[in-house]
Coordinates of C-alpha atoms in Angstrom, one line a residue:
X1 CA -80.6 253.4 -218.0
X2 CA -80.6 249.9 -217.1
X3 CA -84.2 249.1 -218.6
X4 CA -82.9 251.2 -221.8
X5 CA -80.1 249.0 -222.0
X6 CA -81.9 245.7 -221.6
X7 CA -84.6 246.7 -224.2
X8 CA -81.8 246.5 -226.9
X9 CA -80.4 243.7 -225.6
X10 CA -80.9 239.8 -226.9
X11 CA -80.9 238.2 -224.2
X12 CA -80.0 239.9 -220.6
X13 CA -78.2 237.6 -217.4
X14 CA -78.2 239.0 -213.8
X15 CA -74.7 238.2 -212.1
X16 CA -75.3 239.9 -208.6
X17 CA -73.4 238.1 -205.6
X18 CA -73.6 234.4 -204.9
X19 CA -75.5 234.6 -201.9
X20 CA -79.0 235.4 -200.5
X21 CA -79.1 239.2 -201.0
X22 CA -77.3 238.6 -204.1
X23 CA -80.2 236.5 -205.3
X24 CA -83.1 238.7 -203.5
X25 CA -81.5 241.7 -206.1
X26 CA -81.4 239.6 -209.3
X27 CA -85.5 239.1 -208.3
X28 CA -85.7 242.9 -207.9
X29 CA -83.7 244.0 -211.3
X30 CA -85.9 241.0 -213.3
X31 CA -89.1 242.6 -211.7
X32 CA -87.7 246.8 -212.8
X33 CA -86.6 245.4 -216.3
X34 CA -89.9 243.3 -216.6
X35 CA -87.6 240.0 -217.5
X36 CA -89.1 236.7 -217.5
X37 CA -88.1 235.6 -214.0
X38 CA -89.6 231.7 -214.7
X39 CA -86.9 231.2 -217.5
X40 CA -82.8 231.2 -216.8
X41 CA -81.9 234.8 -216.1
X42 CA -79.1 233.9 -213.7
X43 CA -75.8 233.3 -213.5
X44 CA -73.2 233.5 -209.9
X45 CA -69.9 232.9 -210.0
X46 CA -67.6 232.8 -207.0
X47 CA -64.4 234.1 -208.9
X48 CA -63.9 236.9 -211.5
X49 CA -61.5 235.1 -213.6
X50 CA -62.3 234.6 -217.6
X51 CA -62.6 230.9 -217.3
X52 CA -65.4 230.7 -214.1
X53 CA -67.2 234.0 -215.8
X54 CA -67.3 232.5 -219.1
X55 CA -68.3 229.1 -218.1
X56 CA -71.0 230.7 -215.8
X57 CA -72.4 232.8 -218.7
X58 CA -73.0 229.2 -220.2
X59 CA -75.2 227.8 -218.1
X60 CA -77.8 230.1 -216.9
X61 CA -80.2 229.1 -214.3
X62 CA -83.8 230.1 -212.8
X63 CA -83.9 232.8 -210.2
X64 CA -84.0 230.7 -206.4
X65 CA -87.0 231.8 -205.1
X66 CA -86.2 230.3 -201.6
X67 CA -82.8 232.0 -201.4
X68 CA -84.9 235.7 -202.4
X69 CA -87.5 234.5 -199.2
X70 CA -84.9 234.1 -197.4
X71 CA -83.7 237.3 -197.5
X72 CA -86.5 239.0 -197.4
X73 CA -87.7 237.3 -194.2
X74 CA -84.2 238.3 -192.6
X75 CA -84.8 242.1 -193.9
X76 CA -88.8 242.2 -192.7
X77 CA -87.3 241.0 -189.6
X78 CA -84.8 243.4 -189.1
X79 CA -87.3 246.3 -190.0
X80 CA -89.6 244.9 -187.9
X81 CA -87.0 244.9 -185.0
X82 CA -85.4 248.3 -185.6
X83 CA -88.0 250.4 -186.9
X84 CA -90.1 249.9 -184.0
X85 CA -87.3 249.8 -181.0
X86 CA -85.8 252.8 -182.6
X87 CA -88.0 255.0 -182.3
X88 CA -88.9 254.1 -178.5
X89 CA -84.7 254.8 -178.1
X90 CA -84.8 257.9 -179.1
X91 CA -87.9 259.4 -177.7
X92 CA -87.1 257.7 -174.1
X93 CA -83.3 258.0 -174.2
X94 CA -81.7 260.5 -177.2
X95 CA -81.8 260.8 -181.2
X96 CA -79.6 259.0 -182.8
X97 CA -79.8 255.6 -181.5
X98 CA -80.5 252.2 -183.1
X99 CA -81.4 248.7 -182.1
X100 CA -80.8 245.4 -184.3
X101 CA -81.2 241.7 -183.7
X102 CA -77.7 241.5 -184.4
X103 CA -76.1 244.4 -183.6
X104 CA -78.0 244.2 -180.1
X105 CA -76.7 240.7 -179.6
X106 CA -73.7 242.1 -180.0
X107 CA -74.0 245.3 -177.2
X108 CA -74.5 242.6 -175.0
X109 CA -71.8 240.1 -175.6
X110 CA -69.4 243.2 -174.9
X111 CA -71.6 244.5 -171.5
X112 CA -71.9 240.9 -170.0
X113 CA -67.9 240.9 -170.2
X114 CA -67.5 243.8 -169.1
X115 CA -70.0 243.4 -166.2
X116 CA -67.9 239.7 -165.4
X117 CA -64.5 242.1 -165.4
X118 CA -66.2 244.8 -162.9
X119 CA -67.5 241.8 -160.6
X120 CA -64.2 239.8 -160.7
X121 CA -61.8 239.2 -157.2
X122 CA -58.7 238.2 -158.1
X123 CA -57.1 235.7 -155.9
X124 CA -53.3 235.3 -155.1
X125 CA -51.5 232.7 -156.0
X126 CA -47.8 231.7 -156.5
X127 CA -45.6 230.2 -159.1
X128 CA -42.3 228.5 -158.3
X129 CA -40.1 227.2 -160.8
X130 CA -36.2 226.1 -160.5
X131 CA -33.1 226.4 -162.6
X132 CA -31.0 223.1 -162.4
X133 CA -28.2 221.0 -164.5
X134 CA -28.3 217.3 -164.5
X135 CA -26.0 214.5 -165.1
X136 CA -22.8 215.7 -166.8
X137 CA -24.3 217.0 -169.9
X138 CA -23.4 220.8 -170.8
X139 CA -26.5 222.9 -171.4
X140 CA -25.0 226.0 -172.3
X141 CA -25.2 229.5 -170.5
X142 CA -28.9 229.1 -170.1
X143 CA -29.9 226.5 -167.2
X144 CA -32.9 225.0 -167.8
X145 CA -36.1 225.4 -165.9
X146 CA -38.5 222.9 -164.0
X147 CA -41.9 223.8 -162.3
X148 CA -43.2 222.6 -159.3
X149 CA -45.8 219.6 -159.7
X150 CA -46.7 217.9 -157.2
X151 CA -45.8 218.0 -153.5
X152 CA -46.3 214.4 -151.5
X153 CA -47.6 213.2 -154.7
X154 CA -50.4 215.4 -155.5
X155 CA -51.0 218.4 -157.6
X156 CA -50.6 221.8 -155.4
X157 CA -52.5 225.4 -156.2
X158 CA -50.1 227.7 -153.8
X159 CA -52.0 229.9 -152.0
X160 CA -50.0 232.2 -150.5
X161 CA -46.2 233.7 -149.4
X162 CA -45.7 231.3 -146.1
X163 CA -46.9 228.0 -148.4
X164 CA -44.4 229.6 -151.5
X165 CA -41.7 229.9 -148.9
X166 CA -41.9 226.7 -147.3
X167 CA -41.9 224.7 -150.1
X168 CA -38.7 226.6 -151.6
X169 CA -37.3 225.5 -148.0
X170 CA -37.9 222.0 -149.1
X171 CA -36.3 222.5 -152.5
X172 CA -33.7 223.7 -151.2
X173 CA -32.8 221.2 -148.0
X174 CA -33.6 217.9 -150.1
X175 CA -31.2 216.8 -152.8
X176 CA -33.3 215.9 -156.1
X177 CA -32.7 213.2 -159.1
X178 CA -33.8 212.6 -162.8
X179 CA -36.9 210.5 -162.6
X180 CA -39.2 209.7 -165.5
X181 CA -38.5 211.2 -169.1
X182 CA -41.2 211.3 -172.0
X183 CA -39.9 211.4 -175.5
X184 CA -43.0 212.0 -177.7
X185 CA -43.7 213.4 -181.1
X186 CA -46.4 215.8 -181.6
X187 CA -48.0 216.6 -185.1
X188 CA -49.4 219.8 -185.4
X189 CA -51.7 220.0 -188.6
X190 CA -52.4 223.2 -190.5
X191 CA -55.4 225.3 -190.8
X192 CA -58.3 225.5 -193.0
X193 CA -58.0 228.5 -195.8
X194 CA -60.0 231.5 -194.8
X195 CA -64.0 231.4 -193.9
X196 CA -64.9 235.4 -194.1
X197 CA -65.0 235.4 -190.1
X198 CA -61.1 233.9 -190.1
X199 CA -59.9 236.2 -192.6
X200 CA -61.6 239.2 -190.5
X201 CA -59.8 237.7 -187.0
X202 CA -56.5 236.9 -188.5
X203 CA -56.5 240.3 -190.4
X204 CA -57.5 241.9 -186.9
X205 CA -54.5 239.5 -185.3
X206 CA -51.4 240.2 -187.6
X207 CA -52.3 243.5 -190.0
X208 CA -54.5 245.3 -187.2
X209 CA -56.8 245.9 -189.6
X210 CA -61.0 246.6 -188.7
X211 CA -62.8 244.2 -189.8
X212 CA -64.9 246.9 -192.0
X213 CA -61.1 247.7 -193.3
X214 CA -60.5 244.3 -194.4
X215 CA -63.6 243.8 -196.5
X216 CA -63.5 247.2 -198.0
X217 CA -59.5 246.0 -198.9
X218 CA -60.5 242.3 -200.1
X219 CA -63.7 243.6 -202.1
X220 CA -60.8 244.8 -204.5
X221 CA -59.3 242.1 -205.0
X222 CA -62.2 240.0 -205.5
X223 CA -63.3 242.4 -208.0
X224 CA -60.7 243.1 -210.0
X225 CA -57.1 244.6 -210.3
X226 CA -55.5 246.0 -213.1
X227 CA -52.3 243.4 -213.9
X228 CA -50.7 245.0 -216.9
X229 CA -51.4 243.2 -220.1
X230 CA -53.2 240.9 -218.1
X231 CA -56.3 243.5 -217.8
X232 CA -58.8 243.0 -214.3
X233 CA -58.1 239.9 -213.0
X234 CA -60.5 239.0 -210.2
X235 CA -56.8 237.3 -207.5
X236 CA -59.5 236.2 -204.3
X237 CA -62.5 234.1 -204.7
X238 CA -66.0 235.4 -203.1
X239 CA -65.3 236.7 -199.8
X240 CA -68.6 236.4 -197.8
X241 CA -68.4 232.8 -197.1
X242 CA -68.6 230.2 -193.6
X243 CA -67.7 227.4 -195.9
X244 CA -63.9 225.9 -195.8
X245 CA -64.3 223.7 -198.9
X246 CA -61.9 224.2 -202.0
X247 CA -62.0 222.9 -205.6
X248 CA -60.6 219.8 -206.6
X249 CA -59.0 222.2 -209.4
X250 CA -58.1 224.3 -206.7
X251 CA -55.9 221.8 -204.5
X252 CA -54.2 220.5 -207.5
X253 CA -53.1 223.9 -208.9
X254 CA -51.8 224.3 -204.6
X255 CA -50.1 220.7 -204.7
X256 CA -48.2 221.8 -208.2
X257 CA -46.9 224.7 -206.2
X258 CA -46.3 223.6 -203.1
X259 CA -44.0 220.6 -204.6
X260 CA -42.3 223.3 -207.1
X261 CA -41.3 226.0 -204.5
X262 CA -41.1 223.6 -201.2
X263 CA -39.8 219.8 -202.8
X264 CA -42.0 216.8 -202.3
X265 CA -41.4 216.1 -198.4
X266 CA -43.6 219.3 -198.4
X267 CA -46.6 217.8 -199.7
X268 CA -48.5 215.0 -197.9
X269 CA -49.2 212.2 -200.5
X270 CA -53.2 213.0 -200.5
X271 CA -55.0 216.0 -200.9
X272 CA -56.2 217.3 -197.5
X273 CA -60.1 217.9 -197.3
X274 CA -61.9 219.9 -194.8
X275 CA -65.2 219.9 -193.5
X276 CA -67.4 223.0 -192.7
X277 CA -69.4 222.9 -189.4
X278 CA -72.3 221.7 -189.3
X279 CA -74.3 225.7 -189.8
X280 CA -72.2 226.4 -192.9
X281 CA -73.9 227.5 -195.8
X282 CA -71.6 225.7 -198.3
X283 CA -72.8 227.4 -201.0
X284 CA -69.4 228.5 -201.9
X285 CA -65.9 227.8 -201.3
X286 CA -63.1 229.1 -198.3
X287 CA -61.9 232.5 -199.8
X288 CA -58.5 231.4 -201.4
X289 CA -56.5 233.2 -204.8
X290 CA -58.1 232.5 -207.9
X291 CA -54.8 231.0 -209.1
X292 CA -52.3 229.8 -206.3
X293 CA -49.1 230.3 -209.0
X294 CA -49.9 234.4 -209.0
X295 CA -47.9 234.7 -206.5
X296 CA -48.4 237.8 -204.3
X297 CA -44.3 238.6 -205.5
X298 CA -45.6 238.5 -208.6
X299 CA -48.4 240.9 -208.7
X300 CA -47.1 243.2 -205.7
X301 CA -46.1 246.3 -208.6
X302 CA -49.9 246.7 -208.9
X303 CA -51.0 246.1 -205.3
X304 CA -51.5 248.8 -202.8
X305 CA -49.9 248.0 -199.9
X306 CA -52.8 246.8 -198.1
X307 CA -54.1 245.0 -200.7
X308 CA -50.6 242.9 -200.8
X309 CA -50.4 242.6 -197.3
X310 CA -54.1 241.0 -197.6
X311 CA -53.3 238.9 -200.7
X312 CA -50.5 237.4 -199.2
X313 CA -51.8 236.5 -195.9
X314 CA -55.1 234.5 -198.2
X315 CA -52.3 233.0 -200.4
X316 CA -50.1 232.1 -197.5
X317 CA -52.9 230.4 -195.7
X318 CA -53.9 228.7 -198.6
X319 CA -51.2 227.0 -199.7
X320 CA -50.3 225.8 -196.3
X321 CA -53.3 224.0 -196.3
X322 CA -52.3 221.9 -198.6
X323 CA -49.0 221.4 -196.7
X324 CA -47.5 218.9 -195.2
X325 CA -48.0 218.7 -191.2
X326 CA -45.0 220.2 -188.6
X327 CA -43.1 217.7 -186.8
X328 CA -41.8 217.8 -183.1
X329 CA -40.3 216.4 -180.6
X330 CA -41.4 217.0 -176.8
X331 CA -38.9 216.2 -173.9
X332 CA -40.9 215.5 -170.0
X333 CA -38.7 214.8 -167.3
X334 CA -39.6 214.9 -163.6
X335 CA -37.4 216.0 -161.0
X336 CA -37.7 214.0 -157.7
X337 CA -36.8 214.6 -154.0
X338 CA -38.2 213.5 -150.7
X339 CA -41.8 214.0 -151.3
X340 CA -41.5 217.4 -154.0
X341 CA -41.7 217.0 -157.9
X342 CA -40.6 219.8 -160.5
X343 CA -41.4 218.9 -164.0
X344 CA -38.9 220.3 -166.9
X345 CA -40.8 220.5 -170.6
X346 CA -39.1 221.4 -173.6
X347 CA -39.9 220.5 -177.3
X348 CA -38.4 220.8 -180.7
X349 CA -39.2 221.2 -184.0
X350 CA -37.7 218.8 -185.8
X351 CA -39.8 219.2 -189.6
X352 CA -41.2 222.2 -190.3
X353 CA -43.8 221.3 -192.5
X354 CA -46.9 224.0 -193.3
X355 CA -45.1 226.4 -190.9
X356 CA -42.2 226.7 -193.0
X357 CA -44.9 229.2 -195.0
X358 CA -47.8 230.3 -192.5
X359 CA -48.8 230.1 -189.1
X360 CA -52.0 231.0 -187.5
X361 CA -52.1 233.8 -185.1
X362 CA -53.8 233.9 -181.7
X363 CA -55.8 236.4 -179.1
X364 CA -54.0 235.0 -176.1
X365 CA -50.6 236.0 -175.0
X366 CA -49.2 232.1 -174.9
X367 CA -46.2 231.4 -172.5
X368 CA -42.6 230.5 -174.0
X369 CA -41.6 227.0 -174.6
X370 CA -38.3 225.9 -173.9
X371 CA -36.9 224.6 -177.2
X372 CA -33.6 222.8 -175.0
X373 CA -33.8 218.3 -175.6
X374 CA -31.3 217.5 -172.7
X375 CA -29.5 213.5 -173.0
X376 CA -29.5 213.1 -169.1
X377 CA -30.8 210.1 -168.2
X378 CA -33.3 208.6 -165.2
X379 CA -31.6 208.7 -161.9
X380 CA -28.9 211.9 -163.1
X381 CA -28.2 213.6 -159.9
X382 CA -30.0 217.1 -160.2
X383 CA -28.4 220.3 -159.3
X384 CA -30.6 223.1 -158.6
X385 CA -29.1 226.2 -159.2
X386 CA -31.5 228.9 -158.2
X387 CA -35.3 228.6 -157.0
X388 CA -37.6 231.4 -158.4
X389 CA -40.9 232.1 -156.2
X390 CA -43.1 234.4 -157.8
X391 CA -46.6 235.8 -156.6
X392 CA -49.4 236.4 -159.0
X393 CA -52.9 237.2 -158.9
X394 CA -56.1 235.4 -161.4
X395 CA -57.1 237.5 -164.3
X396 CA -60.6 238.2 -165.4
X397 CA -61.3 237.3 -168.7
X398 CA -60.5 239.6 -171.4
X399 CA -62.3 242.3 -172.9
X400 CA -63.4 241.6 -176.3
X401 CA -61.7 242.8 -179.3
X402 CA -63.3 242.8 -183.2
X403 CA -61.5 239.3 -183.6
X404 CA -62.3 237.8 -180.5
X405 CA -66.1 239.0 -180.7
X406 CA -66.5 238.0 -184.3
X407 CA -65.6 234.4 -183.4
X408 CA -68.3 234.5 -180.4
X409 CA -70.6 235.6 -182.9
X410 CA -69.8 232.7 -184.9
X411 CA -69.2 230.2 -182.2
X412 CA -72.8 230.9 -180.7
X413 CA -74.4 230.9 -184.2
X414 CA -75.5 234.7 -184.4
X415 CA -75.1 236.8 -187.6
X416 CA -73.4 235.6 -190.8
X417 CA -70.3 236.2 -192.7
X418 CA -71.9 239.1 -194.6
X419 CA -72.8 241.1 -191.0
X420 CA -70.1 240.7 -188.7
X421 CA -68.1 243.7 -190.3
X422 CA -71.5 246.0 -190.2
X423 CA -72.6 245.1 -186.9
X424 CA -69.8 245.7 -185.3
X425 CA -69.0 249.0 -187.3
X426 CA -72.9 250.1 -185.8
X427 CA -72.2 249.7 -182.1
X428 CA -69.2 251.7 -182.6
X429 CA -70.9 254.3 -184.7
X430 CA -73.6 254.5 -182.6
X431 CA -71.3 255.1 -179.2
X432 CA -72.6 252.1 -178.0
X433 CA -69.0 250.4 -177.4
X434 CA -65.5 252.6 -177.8
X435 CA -62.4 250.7 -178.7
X436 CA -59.1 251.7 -177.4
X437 CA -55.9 249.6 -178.5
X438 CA -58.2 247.1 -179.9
X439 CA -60.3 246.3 -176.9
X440 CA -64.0 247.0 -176.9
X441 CA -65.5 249.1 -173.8
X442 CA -69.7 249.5 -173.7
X443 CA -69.9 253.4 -173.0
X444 CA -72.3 254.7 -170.2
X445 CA -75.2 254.7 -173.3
X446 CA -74.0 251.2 -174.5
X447 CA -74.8 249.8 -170.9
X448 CA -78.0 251.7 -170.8
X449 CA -79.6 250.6 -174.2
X450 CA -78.6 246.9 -172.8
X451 CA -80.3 247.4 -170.0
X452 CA -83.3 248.5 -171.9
X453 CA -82.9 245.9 -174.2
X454 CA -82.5 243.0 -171.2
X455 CA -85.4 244.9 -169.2
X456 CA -87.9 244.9 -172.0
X457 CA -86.9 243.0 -175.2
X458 CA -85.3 240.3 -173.7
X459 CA -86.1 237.6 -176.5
X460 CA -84.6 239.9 -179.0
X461 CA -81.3 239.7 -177.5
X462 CA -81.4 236.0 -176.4
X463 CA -78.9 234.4 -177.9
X464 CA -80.5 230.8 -178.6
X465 CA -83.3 232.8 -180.0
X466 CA -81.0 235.0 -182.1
X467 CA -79.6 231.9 -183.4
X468 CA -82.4 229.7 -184.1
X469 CA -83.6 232.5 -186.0
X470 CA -80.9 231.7 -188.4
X471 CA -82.2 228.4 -188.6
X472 CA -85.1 229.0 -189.2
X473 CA -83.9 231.9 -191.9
X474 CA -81.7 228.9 -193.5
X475 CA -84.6 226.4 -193.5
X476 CA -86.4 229.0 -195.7
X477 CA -83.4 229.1 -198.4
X478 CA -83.7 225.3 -198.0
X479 CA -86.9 225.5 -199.2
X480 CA -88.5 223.7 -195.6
X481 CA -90.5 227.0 -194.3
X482 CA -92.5 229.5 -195.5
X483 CA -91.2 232.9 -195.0
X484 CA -94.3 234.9 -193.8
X485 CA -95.1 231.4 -191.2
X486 CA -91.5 233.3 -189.3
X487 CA -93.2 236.4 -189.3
X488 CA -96.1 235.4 -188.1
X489 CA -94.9 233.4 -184.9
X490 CA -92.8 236.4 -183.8
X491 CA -94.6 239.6 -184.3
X492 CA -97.6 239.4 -182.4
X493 CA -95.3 238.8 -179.1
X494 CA -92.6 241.7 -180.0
X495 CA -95.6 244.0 -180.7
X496 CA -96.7 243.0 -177.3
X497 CA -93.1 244.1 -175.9
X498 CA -93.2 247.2 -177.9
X499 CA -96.2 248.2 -176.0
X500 CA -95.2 247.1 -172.8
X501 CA -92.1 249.6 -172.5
X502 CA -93.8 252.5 -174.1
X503 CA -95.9 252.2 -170.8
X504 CA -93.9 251.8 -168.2
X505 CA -90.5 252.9 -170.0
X506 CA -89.3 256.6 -168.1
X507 CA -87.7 259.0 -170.2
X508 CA -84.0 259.3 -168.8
X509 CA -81.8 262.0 -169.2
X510 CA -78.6 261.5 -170.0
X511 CA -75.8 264.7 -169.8
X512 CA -73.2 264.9 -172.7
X513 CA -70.2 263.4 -171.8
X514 CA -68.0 266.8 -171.9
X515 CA -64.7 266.6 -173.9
X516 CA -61.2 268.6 -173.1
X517 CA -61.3 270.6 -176.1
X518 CA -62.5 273.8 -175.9
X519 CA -64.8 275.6 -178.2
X520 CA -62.5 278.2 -180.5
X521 CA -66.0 280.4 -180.7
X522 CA -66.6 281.2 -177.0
X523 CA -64.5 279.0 -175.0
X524 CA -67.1 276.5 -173.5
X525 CA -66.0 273.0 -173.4
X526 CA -67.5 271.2 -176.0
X527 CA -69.4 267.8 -175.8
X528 CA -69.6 265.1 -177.5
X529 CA -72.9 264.2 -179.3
X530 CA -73.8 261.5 -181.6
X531 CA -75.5 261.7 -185.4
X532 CA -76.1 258.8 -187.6
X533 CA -72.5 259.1 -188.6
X534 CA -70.7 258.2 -185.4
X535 CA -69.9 260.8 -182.2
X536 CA -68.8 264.5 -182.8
X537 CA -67.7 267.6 -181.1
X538 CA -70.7 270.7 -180.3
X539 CA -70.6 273.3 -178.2
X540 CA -72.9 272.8 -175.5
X541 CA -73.8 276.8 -175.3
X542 CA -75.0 276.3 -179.1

């Protein structure tokens, strides 16, 4: 159909995605509709709007041949590393299962953690903290609260119930005064707009949404939704992007809106400018709306509700950008006695700024800030009112969630913006990792195929070696390496470890993990077993 179509045509322009497999498919369609790949067959644009379509469609350009080699290395790669670890899975382990540069770097992000929770001891240790009043200022019905510091002028980790007790003994026998006070300001500036991997966390963080649910939702609105008389109108910009730079066009059309809905205390007097790190493909821009004045209010009537859940959060973080920073104002005071010091901290916010509009969320559970700015004064007789000793224990570090393991990815350089999403949809599909109330598990086979993996591929899952593949993958687009020179230094090795473990690699069985539903044909309990499409439900006597 397509070559029918291009026949008749005058001239025919290939507008696949701004990126590398977006230029690796314009290469394929010039080669299937036999176009002239040496002239200007090409056109990207990172937004669907009339304006950026139409002005792309005017300046054509050649088909990047480093950006197509670029891809193709990665996919040779991939093949290379799948097609040939596969196979070995399934005939030593069970059908069904996969292995991936990636997606394997990924299995063993979430074993390691869970390996470091299995081999944690948690030691004891107590808090103690103390209500109090000071000087004749009124602080309401809630006292304020000090912790301890210091005891005989250095910093004290409390062990255990006898050292928690005896220094509550010494609270309470010694009579305590206002010592130093800190009045500060602290300037909290916003954050970037969204790179695809912040969009996917904060999605994960506030919505709950997968981060394969929150590109299927934002695909939508980069492509196009039906406004009324407006027709499609593309509202996000491309959405597979590590880059956090905007538009000069951009920012000013985010100023104008910012001052119009917020006043001009709102909107610091240059535009704010960020810079990617230092891996970033800047190809393209941060994913932001197409136009900051269409409102997501304004277009919510068309919008499922995902999709204006999605648009606002983009918009939201967007415009705060641009936004002025918050103001506050943090209170420090020390309590001291004969030889023990409790600190009180407390801050307020006394401008609002960017948070009047957004505010980034976070993985970590943080503790609450006291918001009370007492007016006692240095040497204000202190009266404590309770003293609150407390045991705890250390935690081990937290198992992984989607948002927490797509910034690893990021963080140690493995993946890009267009494979977070699929990888981590794979280890889950392949019942490599379960999640349960957003935490990530590695299953009995997940830990196995790491094993495996660490045993007898252990390059392939090294994580400096994952990432300076993407180097090297980037220094192809860049137009510094040949593709085929990559392929050449790493396959004669892996071939090497491919026939290493089909020697000395035993078959294991592994039993099917039995469920508690029972089969409605003959009783049995049925098992689960996995397909290319995730786990399901057999009977085992079938």
């Amino acid at each position: 159909k397509l070559r029918k179509m291009a026949k008749g045509a005058s001239q025919v322009l290939l507008a696949t995605d701004p990126d590398r497999e977006g230029e690796a498919i314009s290469w394929h369609l010039a080669q299937a509709l036999g176009l002239d790949d040496s002239k200007p067959v090409r056109v990207e644009f990172q937004e669907i709007t009339k304006k950026y379509v139409k002005d792309a469609v005017k300046a054509p350009r050649m088909i990047d041949m480093d950006r197509v080699n670029a891809q193709q290395a990665r996919r040779v790669l991939d093949r290379i590393v799948g097609y040939q670890i596969s196979p070995l899975l399934w005939a030593k382990i069970k059908k069904g299962l996969s292995a991936g540069r990636v997606q394997s770097v990924a299995l063993r992000l979430v074993s390691e953690r869970e390996e470091e929770i299995d081999a944690f001891i948690p030691e004891e240790y107590w808090d103690i903290s103390a209500d109090f009043s000071a000087g004749i200022s009124r602080q309401g019905k809630t006292p304020l609260r000090a912790k301890l510091s210091a005891v005989n002028g250095r910093k004290t980790a409390v062990k255990d119930e006898k050292s928690a007790f005896r220094i509550r003994d010494r609270i309470q026998a010694t009579a305590f005064k206002v010592g130093q006070i800190k009045r500060k300001k602290r300037i909290k500036a916003p954050a970037p707009p969204f790179t695809t991997s912040a969009l996917q966390q904060e999605a994960s963080r506030k919505l709950n949404f997968t981060s394969s649910r929150t590109m299927q939702v934002v695909q939508g609105l980069y492509e196009g939704v039906e406004l009324g008389v407006e027709g499609s109108v593309g509202l996000v910009t491309y959405i597979r992007t590590d880059s956090v730079r905007v538009s000069a066009e951009a920012v000013s059309s985010a100023r104008d809106m910012i001052e119009r809905t917020y006043g001009e205390k709102y909107l610091p007097k240059a535009a704010r400018e960020y810079k990617a790190s230092g891996r970033a493909q800047d190809a393209h821009e941060a994913i932001r709306p197409t136009d900051a004045a269409r409102t997501p209010d304004s277009v919510k009537t068309y919008l499922s509700r995902e999709q204006l859940q999605l648009y606002r959060l983009i918009h939201s973080r967007f415009l705060a950008s641009q936004m002025q920073d918050a103001v506050y104002e943090t209170f420090t005071a020390d309590l001291i006695s004969e030889g023990v010091t409790l600190r009180y901290y407390a801050e307020h916010k006394t401008f609002p700024g960017f948070t009047a509009l957004y505010e980034e969320g976070t993985d970590e559970n943080g503790q609450e800030i006291q918001s009370s700015l007492p007016d006692f004064r240095e040497g204000d007789p202190v009266r404590i009112l309770d003293i609150l000793t407390e045991q705890r224990f250390t935690q081990p570090p937290g198992r992984y969630t989607e948002a927490s393991l797509i910034r690893a990815l990021e963080e140690k350089g493995i993946g890009r913006p267009s494979t977070y999403a699929p990888t981590i949809g794979t280890i889950l599909s392949r019942g490599y990792v379960s999640r349960e109330k957003k935490k990530l598990y590695p299953t009995q086979i997940g830990k196995m195929v790491n094993a495996i993996m660490l045993d007898y591929f252990a390059p392939v899952v090294n994580l400096e070696f994952t990432a300076q593949m993407e180097n090297r993958l980037d220094e192809v687009a860049e137009g510094k390496t040949g593709w085929k020179s990559i392929l050449r230094e790493f396959y004669p090795s892996f071939r090497e470890m491919v026939e290493n473990a089909e020697s000395k690699l035993e078959k294991v069985e592994i039993p099917d993990e039995v469920s508690d539903v029972p089969c409605e044909q003959c009783g049995a309990m049925m098992v689960y077993k996995m397909s290319w499409y995730g786990r399901f439900l057999a009977c085992p006597r079938f």
